[in-house]
mmCIF file of C-alpha atoms in Angstrom:
data_model
loop_
_atom_site.group_PDB
_atom_site.id
_atom_site.type_symbol
_atom_site.label_atom_id
_atom_site.label_comp_id
_atom_site.label_asym_id
_atom_site.label_seq_id
_atom_site.Cartn_x
_atom_site.Cartn_y
_atom_site.Cartn_z
ATOM 1 C CA UNK U 1 19.413 130.231 8.850
ATOM 2 C CA UNK U 2 20.495 130.868 5.333
ATOM 3 C CA UNK U 3 20.968 127.313 4.925
ATOM 4 C CA UNK U 4 17.194 126.764 5.722
ATOM 5 C CA UNK U 5 16.612 129.577 3.485
ATOM 6 C CA UNK U 6 18.405 127.544 0.480
ATOM 7 C CA UNK U 7 16.873 124.611 1.597
ATOM 8 C CA UNK U 8 13.430 126.285 1.231
ATOM 9 C CA UNK U 9 14.252 127.646 -1.821
ATOM 10 C CA UNK U 10 15.492 124.470 -3.433
ATOM 11 C CA UNK U 11 12.511 122.335 -1.879
ATOM 12 C CA UNK U 12 10.121 124.748 -3.378
ATOM 13 C CA UNK U 13 11.677 124.773 -6.728
ATOM 14 C CA UNK U 14 11.571 121.179 -6.812
ATOM 15 C CA UNK U 15 8.241 120.990 -5.618
ATOM 16 C CA UNK U 16 6.793 123.444 -8.677
ATOM 17 C CA UNK U 17 8.883 121.649 -10.859
ATOM 18 C CA UNK U 18 6.162 118.724 -11.846
ATOM 19 C CA UNK U 19 5.922 117.061 -7.949
ATOM 20 C CA UNK U 20 9.871 116.532 -7.625
ATOM 21 C CA UNK U 21 10.043 115.093 -11.067
ATOM 22 C CA UNK U 22 13.248 117.500 -11.907
ATOM 23 C CA UNK U 23 15.813 117.206 -9.330
ATOM 24 C CA UNK U 24 17.642 114.233 -9.475
ATOM 25 C CA UNK U 25 19.621 114.639 -5.908
ATOM 26 C CA UNK U 26 22.708 113.529 -5.111
ATOM 27 C CA UNK U 27 20.839 110.545 -3.391
ATOM 28 C CA UNK U 28 18.587 109.635 -6.107
ATOM 29 C CA UNK U 29 22.159 109.481 -8.323
ATOM 30 C CA UNK U 30 23.241 107.251 -5.915
ATOM 31 C CA UNK U 31 20.591 105.268 -5.860
ATOM 32 C CA UNK U 32 20.068 104.862 -9.884
ATOM 33 C CA UNK U 33 24.131 103.791 -10.000
ATOM 34 C CA UNK U 34 23.444 101.408 -7.229
ATOM 35 C CA UNK U 35 20.276 100.010 -8.677
ATOM 36 C CA UNK U 36 22.030 99.985 -12.655
ATOM 37 C CA UNK U 37 25.229 98.540 -11.166
ATOM 38 C CA UNK U 38 23.459 95.132 -10.359
ATOM 39 C CA UNK U 39 22.947 94.384 -14.417
ATOM 40 C CA UNK U 40 26.754 94.514 -14.687
ATOM 41 C CA UNK U 41 27.886 91.896 -12.359
ATOM 42 C CA UNK U 42 28.792 88.918 -14.118
ATOM 43 C CA UNK U 43 30.694 87.954 -16.498
ATOM 44 C CA UNK U 44 28.189 87.165 -19.074
ATOM 45 C CA UNK U 45 26.410 90.645 -18.542
ATOM 46 C CA UNK U 46 26.518 91.496 -21.956
ATOM 47 C CA UNK U 47 24.110 88.906 -23.274
ATOM 48 C CA UNK U 48 21.674 90.133 -20.831
ATOM 49 C CA UNK U 49 22.197 93.732 -22.056
ATOM 50 C CA UNK U 50 22.195 92.574 -25.847
ATOM 51 C CA UNK U 51 18.860 90.744 -24.864
ATOM 52 C CA UNK U 52 17.578 93.618 -22.852
ATOM 53 C CA UNK U 53 18.169 96.535 -25.350
ATOM 54 C CA UNK U 54 17.063 94.235 -28.111
ATOM 55 C CA UNK U 55 13.588 93.623 -26.393
ATOM 56 C CA UNK U 56 13.524 98.040 -25.992
ATOM 57 C CA UNK U 57 13.595 98.416 -29.709
ATOM 58 C CA UNK U 58 12.024 95.810 -31.051
ATOM 59 C CA UNK U 59 9.191 97.652 -28.586
ATOM 60 C CA UNK U 60 10.222 100.940 -29.325
ATOM 61 C CA UNK U 61 9.244 99.697 -33.299
ATOM 62 C CA UNK U 62 6.012 98.196 -32.501
ATOM 63 C CA UNK U 63 4.902 101.317 -30.657
ATOM 64 C CA UNK U 64 6.545 103.980 -33.038
ATOM 65 C CA UNK U 65 6.265 101.987 -36.707
ATOM 66 C CA UNK U 66 8.125 104.844 -38.541
ATOM 67 C CA UNK U 67 11.394 104.189 -36.367
ATOM 68 C CA UNK U 68 11.817 100.946 -38.314
ATOM 69 C CA UNK U 69 13.604 102.260 -41.228
ATOM 70 C CA UNK U 70 16.082 104.461 -38.962
ATOM 71 C CA UNK U 71 17.701 101.194 -37.325
ATOM 72 C CA UNK U 72 17.486 100.228 -41.350
ATOM 73 C CA UNK U 73 21.722 100.436 -41.048
ATOM 74 C CA UNK U 74 22.212 98.640 -37.961
ATOM 75 C CA UNK U 75 19.760 95.439 -39.721
ATOM 76 C CA UNK U 76 17.253 95.050 -37.481
ATOM 77 C CA UNK U 77 15.749 93.203 -39.878
ATOM 78 C CA UNK U 78 17.765 90.514 -38.125
ATOM 79 C CA UNK U 79 17.460 91.093 -34.361
ATOM 80 C CA UNK U 80 19.385 88.610 -33.219
ATOM 81 C CA UNK U 81 22.418 89.159 -36.059
ATOM 82 C CA UNK U 82 25.540 90.381 -34.846
ATOM 83 C CA UNK U 83 25.082 93.830 -36.418
ATOM 84 C CA UNK U 84 21.612 94.779 -34.448
ATOM 85 C CA UNK U 85 23.573 92.966 -31.274
ATOM 86 C CA UNK U 86 26.337 95.353 -31.105
ATOM 87 C CA UNK U 87 24.097 98.106 -31.598
ATOM 88 C CA UNK U 88 22.430 97.267 -28.555
ATOM 89 C CA UNK U 89 24.993 97.291 -26.775
ATOM 90 C CA UNK U 90 26.173 100.325 -27.820
ATOM 91 C CA UNK U 91 22.773 102.155 -26.569
ATOM 92 C CA UNK U 92 23.352 99.945 -23.545
ATOM 93 C CA UNK U 93 26.759 101.667 -23.045
ATOM 94 C CA UNK U 94 25.710 105.147 -23.826
ATOM 95 C CA UNK U 95 23.261 104.558 -21.123
ATOM 96 C CA UNK U 96 25.652 103.161 -18.388
ATOM 97 C CA UNK U 97 27.800 106.225 -19.429
ATOM 98 C CA UNK U 98 25.572 108.460 -18.559
ATOM 99 C CA UNK U 99 24.480 106.787 -15.506
ATOM 100 C CA UNK U 100 28.069 106.252 -14.386
ATOM 101 C CA UNK U 101 28.441 110.609 -15.121
ATOM 102 C CA UNK U 102 25.666 111.494 -12.889
ATOM 103 C CA UNK U 103 28.310 112.633 -10.468
ATOM 104 C CA UNK U 104 30.087 114.679 -12.881
ATOM 105 C CA UNK U 105 27.649 117.326 -14.438
ATOM 106 C CA UNK U 106 30.472 119.070 -16.748
ATOM 107 C CA UNK U 107 31.503 115.845 -18.033
ATOM 108 C CA UNK U 108 27.534 114.614 -18.210
ATOM 109 C CA UNK U 109 26.644 117.401 -20.063
ATOM 110 C CA UNK U 110 29.723 116.841 -22.355
ATOM 111 C CA UNK U 111 28.855 113.638 -23.011
ATOM 112 C CA UNK U 112 24.965 113.879 -23.659
ATOM 113 C CA UNK U 113 25.955 117.401 -26.162
ATOM 114 C CA UNK U 114 27.886 114.440 -28.148
ATOM 115 C CA UNK U 115 24.830 111.772 -28.224
ATOM 116 C CA UNK U 116 22.549 114.775 -29.027
ATOM 117 C CA UNK U 117 24.738 115.496 -32.212
ATOM 118 C CA UNK U 118 24.923 112.017 -32.911
ATOM 119 C CA UNK U 119 21.149 111.672 -32.595
ATOM 120 C CA UNK U 120 20.612 115.153 -34.636
ATOM 121 C CA UNK U 121 23.053 113.767 -37.707
ATOM 122 C CA UNK U 122 20.168 111.581 -38.213
ATOM 123 C CA UNK U 123 16.962 113.097 -39.899
ATOM 124 C CA UNK U 124 14.261 111.194 -39.168
ATOM 125 C CA UNK U 125 14.191 111.016 -35.409
ATOM 126 C CA UNK U 126 11.799 112.657 -33.235
ATOM 127 C CA UNK U 127 11.173 113.907 -29.787
ATOM 128 C CA UNK U 128 8.245 111.516 -29.437
ATOM 129 C CA UNK U 129 10.304 108.613 -30.194
ATOM 130 C CA UNK U 130 12.742 109.368 -27.116
ATOM 131 C CA UNK U 131 9.175 109.566 -25.322
ATOM 132 C CA UNK U 132 8.213 106.242 -26.283
ATOM 133 C CA UNK U 133 12.028 104.859 -25.487
ATOM 134 C CA UNK U 134 11.606 106.500 -22.122
ATOM 135 C CA UNK U 135 8.014 104.894 -21.503
ATOM 136 C CA UNK U 136 9.119 101.939 -22.806
ATOM 137 C CA UNK U 137 12.616 101.731 -20.646
ATOM 138 C CA UNK U 138 10.705 102.989 -17.454
ATOM 139 C CA UNK U 139 8.067 100.141 -17.667
ATOM 140 C CA UNK U 140 10.949 97.463 -18.285
ATOM 141 C CA UNK U 141 13.452 98.039 -16.364
ATOM 142 C CA UNK U 142 11.761 97.275 -12.923
ATOM 143 C CA UNK U 143 10.608 94.109 -14.495
ATOM 144 C CA UNK U 144 14.551 93.793 -14.826
ATOM 145 C CA UNK U 145 16.018 95.381 -11.821
ATOM 146 C CA UNK U 146 14.656 93.775 -8.385
ATOM 147 C CA UNK U 147 15.578 97.130 -6.473
ATOM 148 C CA UNK U 148 13.570 100.126 -8.293
ATOM 149 C CA UNK U 149 13.262 103.187 -7.095
ATOM 150 C CA UNK U 150 10.892 104.727 -9.528
ATOM 151 C CA UNK U 151 11.180 108.304 -8.348
ATOM 152 C CA UNK U 152 15.157 108.424 -8.587
ATOM 153 C CA UNK U 153 14.896 106.918 -11.997
ATOM 154 C CA UNK U 154 12.311 109.035 -13.391
ATOM 155 C CA UNK U 155 13.885 112.175 -11.867
ATOM 156 C CA UNK U 156 17.652 111.595 -12.857
ATOM 157 C CA UNK U 157 16.527 110.415 -16.772
ATOM 158 C CA UNK U 158 14.209 113.321 -17.093
ATOM 159 C CA UNK U 159 17.114 115.839 -17.344
ATOM 160 C CA UNK U 160 19.339 113.535 -19.695
ATOM 161 C CA UNK U 161 15.966 112.711 -22.125
ATOM 162 C CA UNK U 162 15.877 116.285 -22.239
ATOM 163 C CA UNK U 163 19.447 117.017 -23.268
ATOM 164 C CA UNK U 164 19.749 114.174 -26.121
ATOM 165 C CA UNK U 165 16.878 115.580 -27.913
ATOM 166 C CA UNK U 166 17.687 119.133 -27.123
ATOM 167 C CA UNK U 167 19.420 119.356 -30.859
ATOM 168 C CA UNK U 168 16.066 117.664 -32.370
ATOM 169 C CA UNK U 169 14.047 119.684 -34.896
ATOM 170 C CA UNK U 170 11.025 117.823 -34.166
ATOM 171 C CA UNK X 1 24.438 62.457 22.742
ATOM 172 C CA UNK X 2 20.865 62.794 22.507
ATOM 173 C CA UNK X 3 18.756 60.500 19.948
ATOM 174 C CA UNK X 4 17.794 62.291 16.943
ATOM 175 C CA UNK X 5 13.954 62.874 16.019
ATOM 176 C CA UNK X 6 12.728 62.007 12.777
ATOM 177 C CA UNK X 7 12.793 65.215 11.083
ATOM 178 C CA UNK X 8 16.789 65.800 12.332
ATOM 179 C CA UNK X 9 17.515 62.238 11.134
ATOM 180 C CA UNK X 10 15.769 63.028 7.664
ATOM 181 C CA UNK X 11 17.611 66.451 7.559
ATOM 182 C CA UNK X 12 20.774 64.510 8.302
ATOM 183 C CA UNK X 13 20.316 62.366 5.053
ATOM 184 C CA UNK X 14 18.882 65.082 2.966
ATOM 185 C CA UNK X 15 22.198 67.233 3.526
ATOM 186 C CA UNK X 16 24.014 64.249 3.024
ATOM 187 C CA UNK X 17 22.855 63.525 -0.185
ATOM 188 C CA UNK X 18 23.286 67.146 -0.665
ATOM 189 C CA UNK X 19 27.263 67.202 -0.484
ATOM 190 C CA UNK X 20 27.304 64.267 -2.340
ATOM 191 C CA UNK X 21 25.918 65.905 -5.306
ATOM 192 C CA UNK X 22 27.582 68.527 -5.292
ATOM 193 C CA UNK X 23 31.079 66.760 -5.315
ATOM 194 C CA UNK X 24 30.111 65.002 -8.131
ATOM 195 C CA UNK X 25 28.983 68.433 -10.073
ATOM 196 C CA UNK X 26 32.135 70.003 -9.251
ATOM 197 C CA UNK X 27 33.714 66.356 -10.813
ATOM 198 C CA UNK X 28 31.714 66.577 -14.065
ATOM 199 C CA UNK X 29 32.410 69.994 -13.895
ATOM 200 C CA UNK X 30 35.969 69.696 -13.786
ATOM 201 C CA UNK X 31 35.751 66.887 -16.745
ATOM 202 C CA UNK X 32 33.724 69.118 -19.192
ATOM 203 C CA UNK X 33 36.315 72.115 -18.235
ATOM 204 C CA UNK X 34 39.347 70.022 -18.787
ATOM 205 C CA UNK X 35 37.464 68.605 -22.171
ATOM 206 C CA UNK X 36 37.005 72.306 -23.126
ATOM 207 C CA UNK X 37 40.916 72.959 -22.517
ATOM 208 C CA UNK X 38 41.757 70.531 -24.850
ATOM 209 C CA UNK X 39 39.620 71.867 -27.947
ATOM 210 C CA UNK X 40 40.226 75.265 -27.289
ATOM 211 C CA UNK X 41 44.049 76.208 -26.448
ATOM 212 C CA UNK X 42 45.753 75.916 -29.454
ATOM 213 C CA UNK X 43 45.481 79.476 -30.869
ATOM 214 C CA UNK X 44 45.860 83.143 -29.138
ATOM 215 C CA UNK X 45 43.160 84.604 -27.678
ATOM 216 C CA UNK X 46 41.238 81.478 -27.146
ATOM 217 C CA UNK X 47 38.116 81.013 -25.271
ATOM 218 C CA UNK X 48 39.061 80.484 -21.876
ATOM 219 C CA UNK X 49 41.454 83.842 -22.644
ATOM 220 C CA UNK X 50 38.414 85.568 -23.851
ATOM 221 C CA UNK X 51 36.372 84.670 -20.964
ATOM 222 C CA UNK X 52 39.156 85.798 -18.639
ATOM 223 C CA UNK X 53 39.579 88.910 -20.462
ATOM 224 C CA UNK X 54 36.119 89.751 -19.987
ATOM 225 C CA UNK X 55 36.165 88.955 -16.326
ATOM 226 C CA UNK X 56 39.119 90.858 -15.453
ATOM 227 C CA UNK X 57 37.983 93.957 -17.616
ATOM 228 C CA UNK X 58 34.759 94.392 -15.965
ATOM 229 C CA UNK X 59 36.395 94.322 -12.623
ATOM 230 C CA UNK X 60 39.512 96.943 -13.703
ATOM 231 C CA UNK X 61 36.377 99.349 -15.840
ATOM 232 C CA UNK X 62 34.385 99.568 -12.794
ATOM 233 C CA UNK X 63 31.596 102.195 -12.472
ATOM 234 C CA UNK X 64 31.237 105.769 -10.974
ATOM 235 C CA UNK X 65 34.433 107.890 -10.077
ATOM 236 C CA UNK X 66 36.405 105.071 -9.806
ATOM 237 C CA UNK X 67 35.924 104.501 -13.655
ATOM 238 C CA UNK X 68 37.289 108.220 -14.345
ATOM 239 C CA UNK X 69 40.254 107.676 -12.458
ATOM 240 C CA UNK X 70 40.726 104.432 -14.452
ATOM 241 C CA UNK X 71 39.934 106.223 -17.431
ATOM 242 C CA UNK X 72 42.370 109.255 -16.736
ATOM 243 C CA UNK X 73 45.330 107.238 -15.607
ATOM 244 C CA UNK X 74 45.143 105.263 -19.134
ATOM 245 C CA UNK X 75 44.730 108.340 -21.171
ATOM 246 C CA UNK X 76 47.652 109.866 -19.131
ATOM 247 C CA UNK X 77 49.924 106.759 -19.644
ATOM 248 C CA UNK X 78 49.059 107.127 -23.593
ATOM 249 C CA UNK X 79 50.020 110.857 -23.627
ATOM 250 C CA UNK X 80 53.257 110.214 -21.473
ATOM 251 C CA UNK X 81 54.388 107.805 -24.706
ATOM 252 C CA UNK X 82 52.991 109.007 -27.644
ATOM 253 C CA UNK X 83 52.645 113.414 -27.079
ATOM 254 C CA UNK X 84 51.728 114.194 -30.650
ATOM 255 C CA UNK X 85 48.883 111.836 -30.128
ATOM 256 C CA UNK X 86 46.976 114.933 -27.772
ATOM 257 C CA UNK X 87 46.819 116.565 -31.624
ATOM 258 C CA UNK X 88 44.080 114.476 -32.219
ATOM 259 C CA UNK X 89 42.021 114.862 -29.352
ATOM 260 C CA UNK X 90 42.333 118.657 -29.269
ATOM 261 C CA UNK X 91 38.201 119.195 -30.091
ATOM 262 C CA UNK X 92 37.551 117.113 -27.216
ATOM 263 C CA UNK X 93 39.649 119.012 -24.600
ATOM 264 C CA UNK X 94 42.687 116.650 -24.831
ATOM 265 C CA UNK X 95 45.038 119.651 -24.071
ATOM 266 C CA UNK X 96 44.042 119.011 -20.104
ATOM 267 C CA UNK X 97 42.538 115.056 -19.261
ATOM 268 C CA UNK X 98 40.774 116.285 -16.387
ATOM 269 C CA UNK X 99 38.697 118.701 -18.668
ATOM 270 C CA UNK X 100 34.869 117.813 -18.848
ATOM 271 C CA UNK X 101 34.741 117.280 -22.410
ATOM 272 C CA UNK X 102 37.880 114.449 -22.031
ATOM 273 C CA UNK X 103 36.410 112.859 -19.144
ATOM 274 C CA UNK X 104 33.192 112.636 -21.589
ATOM 275 C CA UNK X 105 35.567 111.678 -24.856
ATOM 276 C CA UNK X 106 37.665 109.369 -22.743
ATOM 277 C CA UNK X 107 34.728 107.510 -21.039
ATOM 278 C CA UNK X 108 33.230 107.255 -24.807
ATOM 279 C CA UNK X 109 36.556 105.724 -26.186
ATOM 280 C CA UNK X 110 36.334 102.639 -23.426
ATOM 281 C CA UNK X 111 32.341 102.847 -23.691
ATOM 282 C CA UNK X 112 33.226 101.300 -26.980
ATOM 283 C CA UNK X 113 36.752 99.244 -26.035
ATOM 284 C CA UNK X 114 33.963 97.714 -23.373
ATOM 285 C CA UNK X 115 31.764 96.286 -26.091
ATOM 286 C CA UNK X 116 34.356 94.649 -28.182
ATOM 287 C CA UNK X 117 35.453 93.132 -24.916
ATOM 288 C CA UNK X 118 32.243 92.101 -23.387
ATOM 289 C CA UNK X 119 31.239 90.759 -27.257
ATOM 290 C CA UNK X 120 34.588 88.739 -26.843
ATOM 291 C CA UNK X 121 32.655 85.693 -27.068
ATOM 292 C CA UNK X 122 30.049 86.969 -29.854
ATOM 293 C CA UNK X 123 31.687 86.187 -33.125
ATOM 294 C CA UNK X 124 29.477 88.044 -35.236
ATOM 295 C CA UNK X 125 28.516 91.084 -32.916
ATOM 296 C CA UNK X 126 32.055 91.065 -32.323
ATOM 297 C CA UNK X 127 32.909 91.682 -35.609
ATOM 298 C CA UNK X 128 30.309 93.909 -36.503
ATOM 299 C CA UNK X 129 31.609 96.312 -33.558
ATOM 300 C CA UNK X 130 34.963 96.269 -34.971
ATOM 301 C CA UNK X 131 33.534 97.195 -38.535
ATOM 302 C CA UNK X 132 31.597 100.236 -37.287
ATOM 303 C CA UNK X 133 34.834 101.135 -35.046
ATOM 304 C CA UNK X 134 37.184 101.215 -37.964
ATOM 305 C CA UNK X 135 35.136 103.132 -39.892
ATOM 306 C CA UNK X 136 34.985 105.817 -37.472
ATOM 307 C CA UNK X 137 39.147 105.770 -37.047
ATOM 308 C CA UNK X 138 39.735 105.516 -40.274
ATOM 309 C CA UNK X 139 39.181 109.161 -41.093
ATOM 310 C CA UNK X 140 40.933 109.915 -38.161
ATOM 311 C CA UNK X 141 44.291 107.930 -39.589
ATOM 312 C CA UNK X 142 46.287 106.979 -36.624
ATOM 313 C CA UNK X 143 49.043 105.904 -36.257
ATOM 314 C CA UNK X 144 50.220 102.275 -35.153
ATOM 315 C CA UNK X 145 52.183 103.465 -32.858
ATOM 316 C CA UNK X 146 49.302 105.227 -30.813
ATOM 317 C CA UNK X 147 47.331 101.777 -30.734
ATOM 318 C CA UNK X 148 50.433 100.438 -29.270
ATOM 319 C CA UNK X 149 50.615 103.184 -26.744
ATOM 320 C CA UNK X 150 47.140 102.243 -25.713
ATOM 321 C CA UNK X 151 48.087 98.552 -25.546
ATOM 322 C CA UNK X 152 51.002 99.131 -23.342
ATOM 323 C CA UNK X 153 48.694 101.862 -21.406
ATOM 324 C CA UNK X 154 46.528 98.782 -20.250
ATOM 325 C CA UNK X 155 49.473 97.180 -19.754
ATOM 326 C CA UNK X 156 50.567 98.980 -17.009
ATOM 327 C CA UNK X 157 47.159 100.295 -15.915
ATOM 328 C CA UNK X 158 45.258 97.076 -15.449
ATOM 329 C CA UNK X 159 47.515 95.103 -13.122
ATOM 330 C CA UNK X 160 47.890 98.206 -10.804
ATOM 331 C CA UNK X 161 44.109 98.130 -10.905
ATOM 332 C CA UNK X 162 43.995 94.139 -10.361
ATOM 333 C CA UNK X 163 46.921 93.099 -8.798
ATOM 334 C CA UNK X 164 48.242 90.070 -9.240
ATOM 335 C CA UNK X 165 45.204 88.350 -10.568
ATOM 336 C CA UNK X 166 46.070 89.694 -14.357
ATOM 337 C CA UNK X 167 46.952 87.361 -16.952
ATOM 338 C CA UNK X 168 49.473 89.558 -19.694
ATOM 339 C CA UNK X 169 49.174 86.630 -21.845
ATOM 340 C CA UNK X 170 45.789 86.934 -22.429
ATOM 341 C CA UNK X 171 45.381 90.634 -22.396
ATOM 342 C CA UNK X 172 47.944 90.863 -25.056
ATOM 343 C CA UNK X 173 46.531 87.741 -26.934
ATOM 344 C CA UNK X 174 43.137 89.759 -27.349
ATOM 345 C CA UNK X 175 43.745 93.045 -27.287
ATOM 346 C CA UNK X 176 45.808 92.460 -30.655
ATOM 347 C CA UNK X 177 42.656 90.824 -32.024
ATOM 348 C CA UNK X 178 40.586 94.549 -31.114
ATOM 349 C CA UNK X 179 43.204 96.539 -32.331
ATOM 350 C CA UNK X 180 43.741 94.612 -35.880
ATOM 351 C CA UNK X 181 39.713 94.646 -36.211
ATOM 352 C CA UNK X 182 39.751 98.415 -35.858
ATOM 353 C CA UNK X 183 43.188 99.155 -37.355
ATOM 354 C CA UNK X 184 41.968 96.807 -40.347
ATOM 355 C CA UNK X 185 45.464 95.579 -40.411
#
């Protein structure tokens, strides 16, 4: 009986919060991890990962031109160059770290807190940039991953973005 | 045996041709590899070693809880060798390797290491990442023997994780490239 009550309360909470979008249940996390892992199965995956991140960042700059200056010190003017490629991998690996920590809420919070600090330290980064980044990423992932469960990804990534942007002023 | 229908005959010729094709392809690949080895086997951490390290790393690095355990093993092996190194990690929960802050930190470090390994075959980007990591480490004044402890920890945890499919020489040659890049000497 108690279990049922707890379940109903959780269900009500999730339903109230913009139609299930905030839950990131154990099964959601499982699905996200499994679908994401496909990216890492090949030895040459670094080229795929860097290429994917490059595409997303360039699209971000296209959608939000004021972000271009934020990537000046990683040489966005030469997106194929070594400096920008390395930066692309840093971003993919940060996402990878977060996804792989989805099962360890406390460590995930600590990791995201650190990322929030790193983004807070760079003036000019705004929440709307992350919103655009998220939209571009969620539009691109299903084109890269054959298996992509939009509901699981959306519910888990909402929490990730909220925490990474939590220290931004604007 | 029953006589073959024309469809079956066609199929058997087709698969026969495929088999021949495959043999030829293997020969061509082998010949190319032999040439490749002749060109690249001169120095330490050569192209083939880099590919080997990359693939062995991606197996060892694994994912999810396995990665957390892998990371724990490496950091415990480091602190067992150089207990003083814990002081460097005070801000990120170094007193307890199982703490959330330290799990997050240790995975951050491995994520950086993962980037350098995945870039072993892309020299420009590798150099950029090593420069970036060097900058992050410079201000922390890390003694050389801590890097050595990291190398030795990897030297024990990797084979434990990978079994016999682990090439010690390739790892020590390529680790040197990465460590030197971060240390700057």
